[in-house]
Coordinates of C-alpha atoms and ligand atoms in Angstrom, one line a residue:
M143 CA 12.9 -17.9 18.1
T144 CA 12.5 -18.7 14.4
Q145 CA 14.3 -16.9 11.7
L146 CA 11.0 -15.3 10.7
A147 CA 10.4 -14.0 14.2
D148 CA 14.0 -12.7 14.4
R149 CA 13.6 -10.8 11.2
F150 CA 10.2 -9.4 12.2
H151 CA 11.5 -8.1 15.5
A152 CA 14.6 -6.6 13.8
I153 CA 12.4 -4.7 11.3
T154 CA 10.0 -3.4 13.9
S155 CA 12.8 -2.2 16.2
Q156 CA 14.6 -0.6 13.2
I157 CA 11.4 1.3 12.3
N158 CA 11.3 2.7 15.7
T159 CA 14.9 3.9 15.7
I160 CA 14.9 5.7 12.3
D161 CA 14.7 9.5 12.8
R162 CA 11.5 11.2 11.6
P163 CA 12.2 14.9 10.9
L164 CA 8.5 15.2 9.9
G165 CA 7.2 13.6 13.1
Q166 CA 4.7 11.3 11.4
S167 CA 3.6 7.9 12.7
V168 CA 4.8 4.9 10.7
H169 CA 2.9 1.7 10.1
L170 CA 4.4 -1.6 8.9
L171 CA 2.6 -3.4 6.1
A172 CA 3.9 -7.0 5.9
V173 CA 4.0 -7.9 2.2
S174 CA 3.0 -11.5 2.1
K175 CA 2.7 -12.2 -1.7
T176 CA 3.9 -15.8 -2.5
R177 CA 4.0 -16.7 1.2
T178 CA 1.8 -19.4 2.7
S179 CA -1.1 -18.9 5.1
D180 CA 1.1 -20.5 7.8
E181 CA 3.8 -17.9 7.4
I182 CA 1.2 -15.2 7.6
K183 CA -0.2 -16.8 10.8
E184 CA 3.2 -16.9 12.3
V185 CA 3.8 -13.1 11.7
H186 CA 0.2 -12.4 12.9
Q187 CA 1.0 -14.1 16.1
L188 CA 3.9 -11.8 16.7
G189 CA 1.4 -8.9 16.7
Q190 CA 1.3 -7.9 13.0
K191 CA -2.2 -7.0 11.7
A192 CA -1.8 -5.5 8.3
F193 CA -0.7 -7.7 5.3
G194 CA -0.2 -6.7 1.7
E195 CA -0.9 -8.9 -1.3
N196 CA -0.2 -8.4 -5.1
Y197 CA -2.1 -11.2 -6.9
I198 CA -5.9 -11.2 -6.5
Q199 CA -6.5 -14.9 -6.9
E200 CA -3.7 -15.9 -4.5
A201 CA -4.9 -13.3 -2.1
T202 CA -8.6 -14.2 -2.0
D203 CA -7.6 -17.8 -1.3
K204 CA -5.5 -16.8 1.6
I205 CA -8.1 -14.3 2.9
Q206 CA -10.7 -17.2 2.9
Q207 CA -8.3 -19.5 4.7
L208 CA -7.5 -16.8 7.3
K209 CA -11.0 -15.4 7.7
D210 CA -11.1 -16.1 11.5
Y211 CA -8.0 -14.0 12.1
D212 CA -8.1 -10.3 12.8
I213 CA -6.2 -9.2 9.7
E214 CA -6.4 -6.0 7.7
W215 CA -5.8 -6.8 4.0
H216 CA -4.1 -4.4 1.6
F217 CA -4.0 -4.8 -2.1
I218 CA -0.8 -3.5 -3.5
G219 CA -0.5 -5.1 -7.0
P220 CA -1.7 -4.0 -10.4
L221 CA -5.5 -4.2 -10.6
Q222 CA -7.2 -5.3 -13.8
S223 CA -10.7 -4.1 -14.4
N224 CA -12.1 -7.6 -14.5
K225 CA -10.7 -8.3 -11.0
S226 CA -11.9 -5.2 -9.4
R227 CA -15.0 -6.8 -7.9
L228 CA -12.8 -9.4 -6.0
A229 CA -10.7 -6.5 -4.6
A230 CA -13.8 -4.5 -3.6
E231 CA -15.3 -7.5 -1.8
H232 CA -12.3 -8.8 0.0
F233 CA -9.9 -6.0 0.9
D234 CA -9.7 -3.2 3.4
W235 CA -7.3 -1.1 1.4
V236 CA -6.3 -0.8 -2.3
H237 CA -3.0 1.2 -2.7
T238 CA -2.8 1.0 -6.5
I239 CA -5.4 3.2 -8.0
D240 CA -3.8 4.1 -11.3
R241 CA -6.7 5.3 -13.4
L242 CA -10.1 6.8 -12.7
K243 CA -12.0 3.9 -14.2
I244 CA -10.7 1.5 -11.6
A245 CA -11.7 3.9 -8.8
Q246 CA -15.2 4.2 -10.2
R247 CA -15.6 0.4 -10.4
L248 CA -14.3 -0.2 -6.9
S249 CA -16.8 2.4 -5.6
D250 CA -19.7 0.8 -7.5
Q251 CA -18.7 -2.7 -6.4
R252 CA -18.0 -2.1 -2.8
P253 CA -20.6 -4.1 -0.9
Q254 CA -23.1 -1.9 1.1
D255 CA -22.6 -3.9 4.3
M256 CA -18.8 -3.2 4.4
P257 CA -17.1 0.0 5.4
S258 CA -15.9 2.2 2.6
L259 CA -12.8 1.0 0.9
N260 CA -9.6 2.8 1.8
V261 CA -7.6 3.8 -1.3
C262 CA -4.4 5.4 -2.3
I263 CA -3.5 6.9 -5.7
Q264 CA -0.5 5.3 -7.2
V265 CA 2.0 7.9 -8.6
N266 CA 4.6 7.0 -11.3
I267 CA 7.0 9.4 -9.6
D268 CA 10.0 8.6 -11.8
Q269 CA 7.9 8.6 -15.0
E270 CA 9.0 5.1 -15.9
E271 CA 7.5 3.4 -19.0
S272 CA 7.3 0.1 -17.1
K273 CA 5.3 1.4 -14.2
S274 CA 1.7 2.2 -13.8
G275 CA 0.3 5.2 -11.9
F276 CA -0.7 8.8 -12.5
L277 CA 2.0 11.3 -13.4
A278 CA 2.7 13.8 -10.7
Q279 CA 1.0 16.6 -12.7
E280 CA -2.2 14.5 -13.0
V281 CA -2.6 13.7 -9.3
I282 CA -4.4 16.7 -7.9
E283 CA -7.2 16.5 -10.5
A284 CA -7.6 12.7 -9.9
A285 CA -7.6 13.2 -6.2
L286 CA -10.4 15.7 -6.3
K287 CA -12.6 13.2 -8.3
I288 CA -11.7 10.1 -6.4
N289 CA -12.3 11.8 -3.1
Q290 CA -15.9 12.3 -4.1
L291 CA -16.7 8.6 -4.9
P292 CA -19.3 7.5 -2.3
R293 CA -17.9 4.1 -1.4
L294 CA -14.2 5.0 -1.3
T295 CA -12.2 6.8 1.3
L296 CA -9.2 8.5 -0.3
R297 CA -6.3 7.9 2.2
G298 CA -3.3 9.1 0.4
L299 CA -0.6 8.5 -2.2
M300 CA 1.5 5.4 -3.0
A301 CA 4.7 5.0 -5.1
I302 CA 7.3 2.5 -6.2
P303 CA 10.2 4.7 -7.0
K304 CA 12.8 3.7 -9.5
A305 CA 15.0 1.0 -8.1
T306 CA 18.4 2.2 -7.0
D307 CA 20.8 1.5 -4.1
D308 CA 21.9 5.1 -3.9
P309 CA 20.2 6.8 -0.9
E310 CA 20.6 10.3 -2.5
Q311 CA 18.8 9.1 -5.6
Q312 CA 16.1 7.5 -3.5
R313 CA 15.7 10.7 -1.4
L314 CA 15.0 12.8 -4.5
S315 CA 12.0 10.7 -5.6
L316 CA 10.7 10.1 -2.0
S317 CA 10.8 13.8 -1.1
R318 CA 9.0 14.7 -4.4
M319 CA 6.3 12.3 -3.2
H320 CA 6.1 14.1 0.2
D321 CA 5.8 17.5 -1.6
L322 CA 3.0 16.1 -3.8
F323 CA 1.2 14.7 -0.8
T324 CA 1.3 18.1 0.9
S325 CA 0.0 19.8 -2.3
V326 CA -2.9 17.3 -2.7
K327 CA -4.0 17.8 0.9
A328 CA -3.9 21.6 0.4
A329 CA -5.9 21.3 -2.8
L330 CA -8.6 19.2 -1.2
S331 CA -9.0 21.8 1.6
E332 CA -9.1 24.7 -0.9
Q333 CA -11.9 23.0 -2.8
N334 CA -13.8 22.5 0.5
Q335 CA -13.5 18.7 0.2
P336 CA -13.0 16.5 3.3
A337 CA -9.2 16.2 3.8
E338 CA -8.9 14.7 7.3
A339 CA -8.8 11.1 6.0
F340 CA -6.0 12.0 3.6
D341 CA -3.2 10.9 6.0
T342 CA -1.2 8.2 4.2
L343 CA 2.0 8.2 2.2
S344 CA 2.7 4.6 1.2
M345 CA 6.3 4.2 0.2
G346 CA 9.4 2.4 1.3
M347 CA 10.2 -1.3 0.7
S348 CA 13.0 -3.5 2.1
G349 CA 15.6 -1.6 0.0
D350 CA 14.7 2.0 0.8
M351 CA 12.8 1.8 4.1
E352 CA 15.1 4.1 6.1
T353 CA 15.1 6.9 3.5
A354 CA 11.4 6.6 3.0
I355 CA 10.7 7.1 6.7
Q356 CA 13.0 10.1 6.8
C357 CA 11.1 11.5 3.9
G358 CA 7.7 11.2 5.5
A359 CA 6.4 7.6 4.7
T360 CA 3.5 6.6 7.0
I361 CA 3.1 3.1 5.6
V362 CA 6.2 1.1 4.7
R363 CA 5.6 -2.1 2.6
I364 CA 8.1 -4.7 3.7
G365 CA 8.4 -8.2 2.2
T366 CA 11.8 -9.8 1.9
A367 CA 13.2 -8.2 5.1
I368 CA 10.6 -10.0 7.1
F369 CA 9.9 -13.2 5.2
G370 CA 13.3 -13.7 3.6
P371 CA 14.1 -14.0 -0.2
R372 CA 10.9 -14.7 -2.2
P373 CA 10.5 -18.1 -3.8
A374 CA 10.3 -17.9 -7.6
K375 CA 6.7 -17.0 -8.7
T376 CA 5.0 -20.1 -10.1
K377 CA 1.8 -18.7 -11.5
Ligands
PLP438 C1 6.7 -6.9 -3.4 C2 6.4 -5.5 -3.0 C3 6.8 -4.9 -1.9 C4 7.8 -5.5 -0.9 O1 9.0 -5.6 -1.5 P1 10.3 -6.1 -0.7 O2 11.5 -5.6 -1.5 O3 10.2 -7.6 -0.7 O4 10.3 -5.5 0.7 C5 6.4 -3.6 -1.6 N1 5.5 -2.9 -2.5 C6 5.1 -3.5 -3.6 C7 4.1 -2.8 -4.5 C8 5.5 -4.8 -3.9 O5 5.0 -5.4 -5.0

């Protein structure tokens, strides 16, 4: 087996052994930013369907090259307004809704012959200057609006907590995300809005996957632990 296959199998078996006190199912999103189409094909051949990309231009090139493969594409990078149309036309999911304007544009620009676009609201859970996303106290109001946009399906919340190696520090932010997820779901129901599709908590990367799953993550976004260290970004 190749190193890539070894790492992929190690991650999928690890995901299955981590305890889940909340009993949720967990899906692996293979984060393929900066990786080649050939590397994506190799992981796809091992049974992986969902891939995450950060850079719109790089991603749309790869989506075009891999259009004959049954891949579900997730956009997980910062989205500029002038790139929203590309995201609306090429992706199945956008995890990084960080302002209402971008949600409105994606809904307006989603082609009629495609299913509605799955979206998550990005939460700046540790209130970091350097990170985008809604603050926790803004999320319910945003969710009630985004959930009504006709061409979007609001699937849940996403976060990139403050980087730390300390699992207890990680746990504090990740469990605040789970609490927020529960509050938003309750608020949707209280307002008689559809809440069944709101089932996703996108959190956990190579460095905090285990804690994220213990805290209720339903999608973990894993790059380096599958593909190895990322080559330096060139564009
Ligand atoms: C790059 C990236 C990941 C994957 O990170 P790794 O540490 O390589 O697993 C996950 N989420 C987002 C938003 C990313 O940009």
